[in-house]
PDB file of C-alpha atoms in Angstrom:
ATOM      1  CA  UNK E   1       0.000   0.000   0.000  1.00 45.00           C
ATOM      2  CA  UNK E   2       1.313   3.422  -0.928  1.00 49.00           C
ATOM      3  CA  UNK E   3       1.838   5.883   1.880  1.00 47.00           C
ATOM      4  CA  UNK E   4       0.043   9.228   2.122  1.00 44.00           C
ATOM      5  CA  UNK E   5       3.082  11.319   1.155  1.00 44.00           C
ATOM      6  CA  UNK E   6       3.480   9.336  -2.061  1.00 45.00           C
ATOM      7  CA  UNK E   7      -0.209   9.739  -2.874  1.00 46.00           C
ATOM      8  CA  UNK E   8       0.039  13.502  -2.297  1.00 47.00           C
ATOM      9  CA  UNK E   9       2.968  13.731  -4.709  1.00 46.00           C
ATOM     10  CA  UNK E  10       5.949  14.084  -2.381  1.00 53.00           C
ATOM     11  CA  UNK E  11       9.058  12.801  -4.095  1.00 60.00           C
ATOM     12  CA  UNK E  12       7.373  12.633  -7.511  1.00 77.00           C
ATOM     13  CA  UNK E  13      10.349  12.719  -9.888  1.00 82.00           C
ATOM     14  CA  UNK E  14       8.205  13.073 -13.007  1.00 90.00           C
ATOM     15  CA  UNK E  15       6.100  15.959 -11.698  1.00 91.00           C
ATOM     16  CA  UNK E  16       8.069  17.588  -8.869  1.00 90.00           C
ATOM     17  CA  UNK E  17       5.686  20.581  -8.827  1.00 91.00           C
ATOM     18  CA  UNK E  18       2.781  18.346  -7.817  1.00 91.00           C
ATOM     19  CA  UNK E  19       2.996  19.234  -4.124  1.00 91.00           C
ATOM     20  CA  UNK E  20       3.502  22.953  -4.752  1.00 91.00           C
ATOM     21  CA  UNK E  21       0.339  23.126  -6.872  1.00 92.00           C
ATOM     22  CA  UNK E  22      -1.669  20.503  -5.020  1.00 91.00           C
ATOM     23  CA  UNK E  23      -4.833  22.600  -5.243  1.00 90.00           C
ATOM     24  CA  UNK E  24      -4.913  22.459  -9.057  1.00 94.00           C
ATOM     25  CA  UNK E  25      -2.817  19.512 -10.187  1.00 95.00           C
ATOM     26  CA  UNK E  26      -5.724  17.084 -10.154  1.00 94.00           C
ATOM     27  CA  UNK E  27      -7.834  19.491 -12.204  1.00 96.00           C
ATOM     28  CA  UNK E  28      -5.011  19.837 -14.740  1.00 97.00           C
ATOM     29  CA  UNK E  29      -4.660  16.063 -14.931  1.00 96.00           C
ATOM     30  CA  UNK E  30      -8.423  15.647 -15.412  1.00 95.00           C
ATOM     31  CA  UNK E  31      -8.443  18.197 -18.240  1.00 97.00           C
ATOM     32  CA  UNK E  32      -5.574  16.468 -20.031  1.00 97.00           C
ATOM     33  CA  UNK E  33      -7.174  13.054 -19.469  1.00 96.00           C
ATOM     34  CA  UNK E  34     -10.453  14.129 -21.078  1.00 96.00           C
ATOM     35  CA  UNK E  35      -8.655  15.822 -23.980  1.00 97.00           C
ATOM     36  CA  UNK E  36      -6.572  12.719 -24.659  1.00 96.00           C
ATOM     37  CA  UNK E  37      -9.690  10.544 -24.618  1.00 95.00           C
ATOM     38  CA  UNK E  38     -11.662  13.058 -26.699  1.00 95.00           C
ATOM     39  CA  UNK E  39      -9.299  15.163 -28.794  1.00 94.00           C
ATOM     40  CA  UNK E  40     -12.310  16.371 -30.782  1.00 95.00           C
ATOM     41  CA  UNK E  41     -13.075  18.568 -27.746  1.00 97.00           C
ATOM     42  CA  UNK E  42      -9.672  20.215 -28.117  1.00 96.00           C
ATOM     43  CA  UNK E  43     -10.752  23.182 -30.236  1.00 96.00           C
ATOM     44  CA  UNK E  44     -13.412  24.098 -27.693  1.00 96.00           C
ATOM     45  CA  UNK E  45     -10.906  23.788 -24.837  1.00 97.00           C
ATOM     46  CA  UNK E  46      -8.303  25.860 -26.681  1.00 97.00           C
ATOM     47  CA  UNK E  47     -10.743  28.760 -26.790  1.00 97.00           C
ATOM     48  CA  UNK E  48     -10.135  29.106 -23.037  1.00 96.00           C
ATOM     49  CA  UNK E  49      -6.839  27.346 -22.355  1.00 96.00           C
ATOM     50  CA  UNK E  50      -3.234  28.188 -23.058  1.00 96.00           C
ATOM     51  CA  UNK E  51      -0.074  26.506 -21.855  1.00 96.00           C
ATOM     52  CA  UNK E  52       0.284  29.283 -19.276  1.00 96.00           C
ATOM     53  CA  UNK E  53      -2.907  28.177 -17.529  1.00 97.00           C
ATOM     54  CA  UNK E  54      -1.172  24.967 -16.489  1.00 97.00           C
ATOM     55  CA  UNK E  55       0.935  25.245 -13.358  1.00 96.00           C
ATOM     56  CA  UNK E  56       3.244  22.247 -13.138  1.00 96.00           C
ATOM     57  CA  UNK E  57       6.151  21.741 -15.500  1.00 95.00           C
ATOM     58  CA  UNK E  58       4.795  18.324 -16.515  1.00 96.00           C
ATOM     59  CA  UNK E  59       1.241  19.419 -17.323  1.00 96.00           C
ATOM     60  CA  UNK E  60       2.609  22.439 -19.234  1.00 97.00           C
ATOM     61  CA  UNK E  61       4.857  20.157 -21.271  1.00 96.00           C
ATOM     62  CA  UNK E  62       2.106  17.617 -21.946  1.00 96.00           C
ATOM     63  CA  UNK E  63      -0.260  20.370 -23.079  1.00 97.00           C
ATOM     64  CA  UNK E  64       2.439  21.896 -25.334  1.00 96.00           C
ATOM     65  CA  UNK E  65       3.380  18.528 -26.878  1.00 95.00           C
ATOM     66  CA  UNK E  66      -0.221  17.409 -27.435  1.00 95.00           C
ATOM     67  CA  UNK E  67      -1.631  20.783 -28.494  1.00 95.00           C
ATOM     68  CA  UNK E  68      -1.411  19.951 -32.243  1.00 95.00           C
ATOM     69  CA  UNK E  69      -3.686  16.950 -31.613  1.00 94.00           C
ATOM     70  CA  UNK E  70      -6.122  19.124 -29.686  1.00 95.00           C
ATOM     71  CA  UNK E  71      -6.105  21.739 -32.468  1.00 96.00           C
ATOM     72  CA  UNK E  72      -6.789  19.159 -35.178  1.00 95.00           C
ATOM     73  CA  UNK E  73      -8.940  16.775 -33.131  1.00 95.00           C
ATOM     74  CA  UNK E  74      -6.748  13.818 -34.061  1.00 94.00           C
ATOM     75  CA  UNK E  75      -6.082  10.758 -31.938  1.00 94.00           C
ATOM     76  CA  UNK E  76      -3.347  11.148 -29.352  1.00 92.00           C
ATOM     77  CA  UNK E  77      -0.536   8.598 -29.348  1.00 90.00           C
ATOM     78  CA  UNK E  78       1.744   9.468 -26.453  1.00 90.00           C
ATOM     79  CA  UNK E  79       4.849   7.817 -27.857  1.00 85.00           C
ATOM     80  CA  UNK E  80       4.438   9.146 -31.407  1.00 80.00           C
ATOM     81  CA  UNK E  81       6.943  11.993 -31.399  1.00 75.00           C
ATOM     82  CA  UNK E  82       9.164  10.907 -28.509  1.00 87.00           C
ATOM     83  CA  UNK E  83       8.945  14.349 -26.877  1.00 93.00           C
ATOM     84  CA  UNK E  84       7.633  12.768 -23.686  1.00 94.00           C
ATOM     85  CA  UNK E  85       9.893  10.445 -21.733  1.00 94.00           C
ATOM     86  CA  UNK E  86       8.696   6.958 -20.868  1.00 94.00           C
ATOM     87  CA  UNK E  87       8.107   8.140 -17.279  1.00 95.00           C
ATOM     88  CA  UNK E  88       6.069  11.124 -18.494  1.00 95.00           C
ATOM     89  CA  UNK E  89       4.045   8.893 -20.813  1.00 95.00           C
ATOM     90  CA  UNK E  90       3.344   6.601 -17.883  1.00 95.00           C
ATOM     91  CA  UNK E  91       2.165   9.513 -15.741  1.00 95.00           C
ATOM     92  CA  UNK E  92      -0.115  10.749 -18.527  1.00 95.00           C
ATOM     93  CA  UNK E  93      -1.471   7.233 -19.019  1.00 95.00           C
ATOM     94  CA  UNK E  94      -2.527   7.326 -15.364  1.00 94.00           C
ATOM     95  CA  UNK E  95      -4.538  10.519 -16.071  1.00 93.00           C
ATOM     96  CA  UNK E  96      -6.366   8.694 -18.844  1.00 94.00           C
ATOM     97  CA  UNK E  97      -6.890   5.562 -16.735  1.00 94.00           C
ATOM     98  CA  UNK E  98      -8.418   7.691 -13.975  1.00 92.00           C
ATOM     99  CA  UNK E  99     -10.833   9.256 -16.474  1.00 92.00           C
ATOM    100  CA  UNK E 100     -11.801   5.854 -17.877  1.00 91.00           C
ATOM    101  CA  UNK E 101     -13.009   4.792 -14.438  1.00 91.00           C
ATOM    102  CA  UNK E 102     -15.610   7.563 -14.520  1.00 85.00           C
ATOM    103  CA  UNK E 103     -18.881   7.468 -16.398  1.00 84.00           C
ATOM    104  CA  UNK E 104     -18.739  11.040 -17.688  1.00 89.00           C
ATOM    105  CA  UNK E 105     -15.911  12.379 -19.797  1.00 90.00           C
ATOM    106  CA  UNK E 106     -17.830  14.796 -21.954  1.00 93.00           C
ATOM    107  CA  UNK E 107     -17.704  18.468 -22.901  1.00 95.00           C
ATOM    108  CA  UNK E 108     -19.666  19.511 -19.810  1.00 96.00           C
ATOM    109  CA  UNK E 109     -17.146  17.860 -17.492  1.00 95.00           C
ATOM    110  CA  UNK E 110     -14.227  19.313 -19.459  1.00 97.00           C
ATOM    111  CA  UNK E 111     -15.600  22.850 -19.453  1.00 97.00           C
ATOM    112  CA  UNK E 112     -16.391  22.629 -15.741  1.00 97.00           C
ATOM    113  CA  UNK E 113     -12.805  21.581 -15.014  1.00 97.00           C
ATOM    114  CA  UNK E 114     -11.452  24.372 -17.216  1.00 98.00           C
ATOM    115  CA  UNK E 115     -13.604  26.914 -15.361  1.00 97.00           C
ATOM    116  CA  UNK E 116     -12.343  25.533 -12.044  1.00 97.00           C
ATOM    117  CA  UNK E 117      -8.713  25.772 -13.175  1.00 97.00           C
ATOM    118  CA  UNK E 118      -9.099  29.327 -14.456  1.00 96.00           C
ATOM    119  CA  UNK E 119     -10.833  30.370 -11.239  1.00 94.00           C
ATOM    120  CA  UNK E 120      -8.135  28.838  -9.034  1.00 94.00           C
ATOM    121  CA  UNK E 121      -5.420  30.458 -11.142  1.00 94.00           C
ATOM    122  CA  UNK E 122      -7.103  33.854 -10.833  1.00 90.00           C
ATOM    123  CA  UNK E 123      -7.369  33.409  -7.081  1.00 88.00           C
ATOM    124  CA  UNK E 124      -3.669  32.503  -6.864  1.00 87.00           C
ATOM    125  CA  UNK E 125      -2.708  35.609  -8.880  1.00 86.00           C
ATOM    126  CA  UNK E 126      -4.789  37.837  -6.627  1.00 80.00           C
ATOM    127  CA  UNK E 127      -3.286  36.263  -3.512  1.00 80.00           C
ATOM    128  CA  UNK E 128       0.242  36.876  -4.811  1.00 79.00           C
ATOM    129  CA  UNK E 129      -0.600  40.465  -5.625  1.00 75.00           C
ATOM    130  CA  UNK E 130      -2.244  40.973  -2.233  1.00 69.00           C
ATOM    131  CA  UNK E 131       0.925  39.845  -0.472  1.00 71.00           C
ATOM    132  CA  UNK E 132       2.821  42.858  -1.802  1.00 74.00           C
ATOM    133  CA  UNK E 133       0.219  45.519  -2.566  1.00 69.00           C
ATOM    134  CA  UNK E 134      -2.360  46.966  -0.135  1.00 71.00           C
ATOM    135  CA  UNK E 135      -4.711  47.973  -2.988  1.00 70.00           C
ATOM    136  CA  UNK E 136      -4.519  44.459  -4.377  1.00 68.00           C
ATOM    137  CA  UNK E 137      -5.404  43.143  -0.928  1.00 70.00           C
ATOM    138  CA  UNK E 138      -8.629  45.153  -1.038  1.00 75.00           C
ATOM    139  CA  UNK E 139      -9.349  43.836  -4.528  1.00 75.00           C
ATOM    140  CA  UNK E 140      -8.690  40.290  -3.324  1.00 72.00           C
ATOM    141  CA  UNK E 141     -11.079  40.680  -0.376  1.00 77.00           C
ATOM    142  CA  UNK E 142     -13.781  42.082  -2.655  1.00 80.00           C
ATOM    143  CA  UNK E 143     -13.355  39.116  -5.021  1.00 77.00           C
ATOM    144  CA  UNK E 144     -13.751  36.696  -2.117  1.00 78.00           C
ATOM    145  CA  UNK E 145     -16.954  38.479  -1.057  1.00 81.00           C
ATOM    146  CA  UNK E 146     -18.288  38.203  -4.631  1.00 80.00           C
ATOM    147  CA  UNK E 147     -17.468  34.485  -4.779  1.00 74.00           C
ATOM    148  CA  UNK E 148     -19.388  33.828  -1.564  1.00 76.00           C
ATOM    149  CA  UNK E 149     -22.586  35.449  -2.901  1.00 70.00           C
TER     150      UNK E 149
END
């Protein structure tokens, strides 16, 4: 049985940023899993997503490498261009396997996850700004109030 630290991503050599971005890494993995299973949803996702929306070095790389498939809606073969290492391919295969265990992997699920990721990223940006700027702190507090309504 794997210990809790391993499950949370501590010591992950393939995605060392997993712990640092623990609040969004699962969302990023879900998005990539759905897009790999359904590359025909890629164009719709690309209307909202860029590589910069991904936080970990691995999910950024996977998005960048697979983006042409998402743009064209063609089947994704992880080993096709050898840009991903065997370890990275294995990690990405786990994203897909996790999605296959679920009943819904459709556009609604994908767009919900994208909205969640964008929202969490916006919150993180505001928090960083608020740490150094008193005006940004006020803006951050107002945004939190709006979210609670």
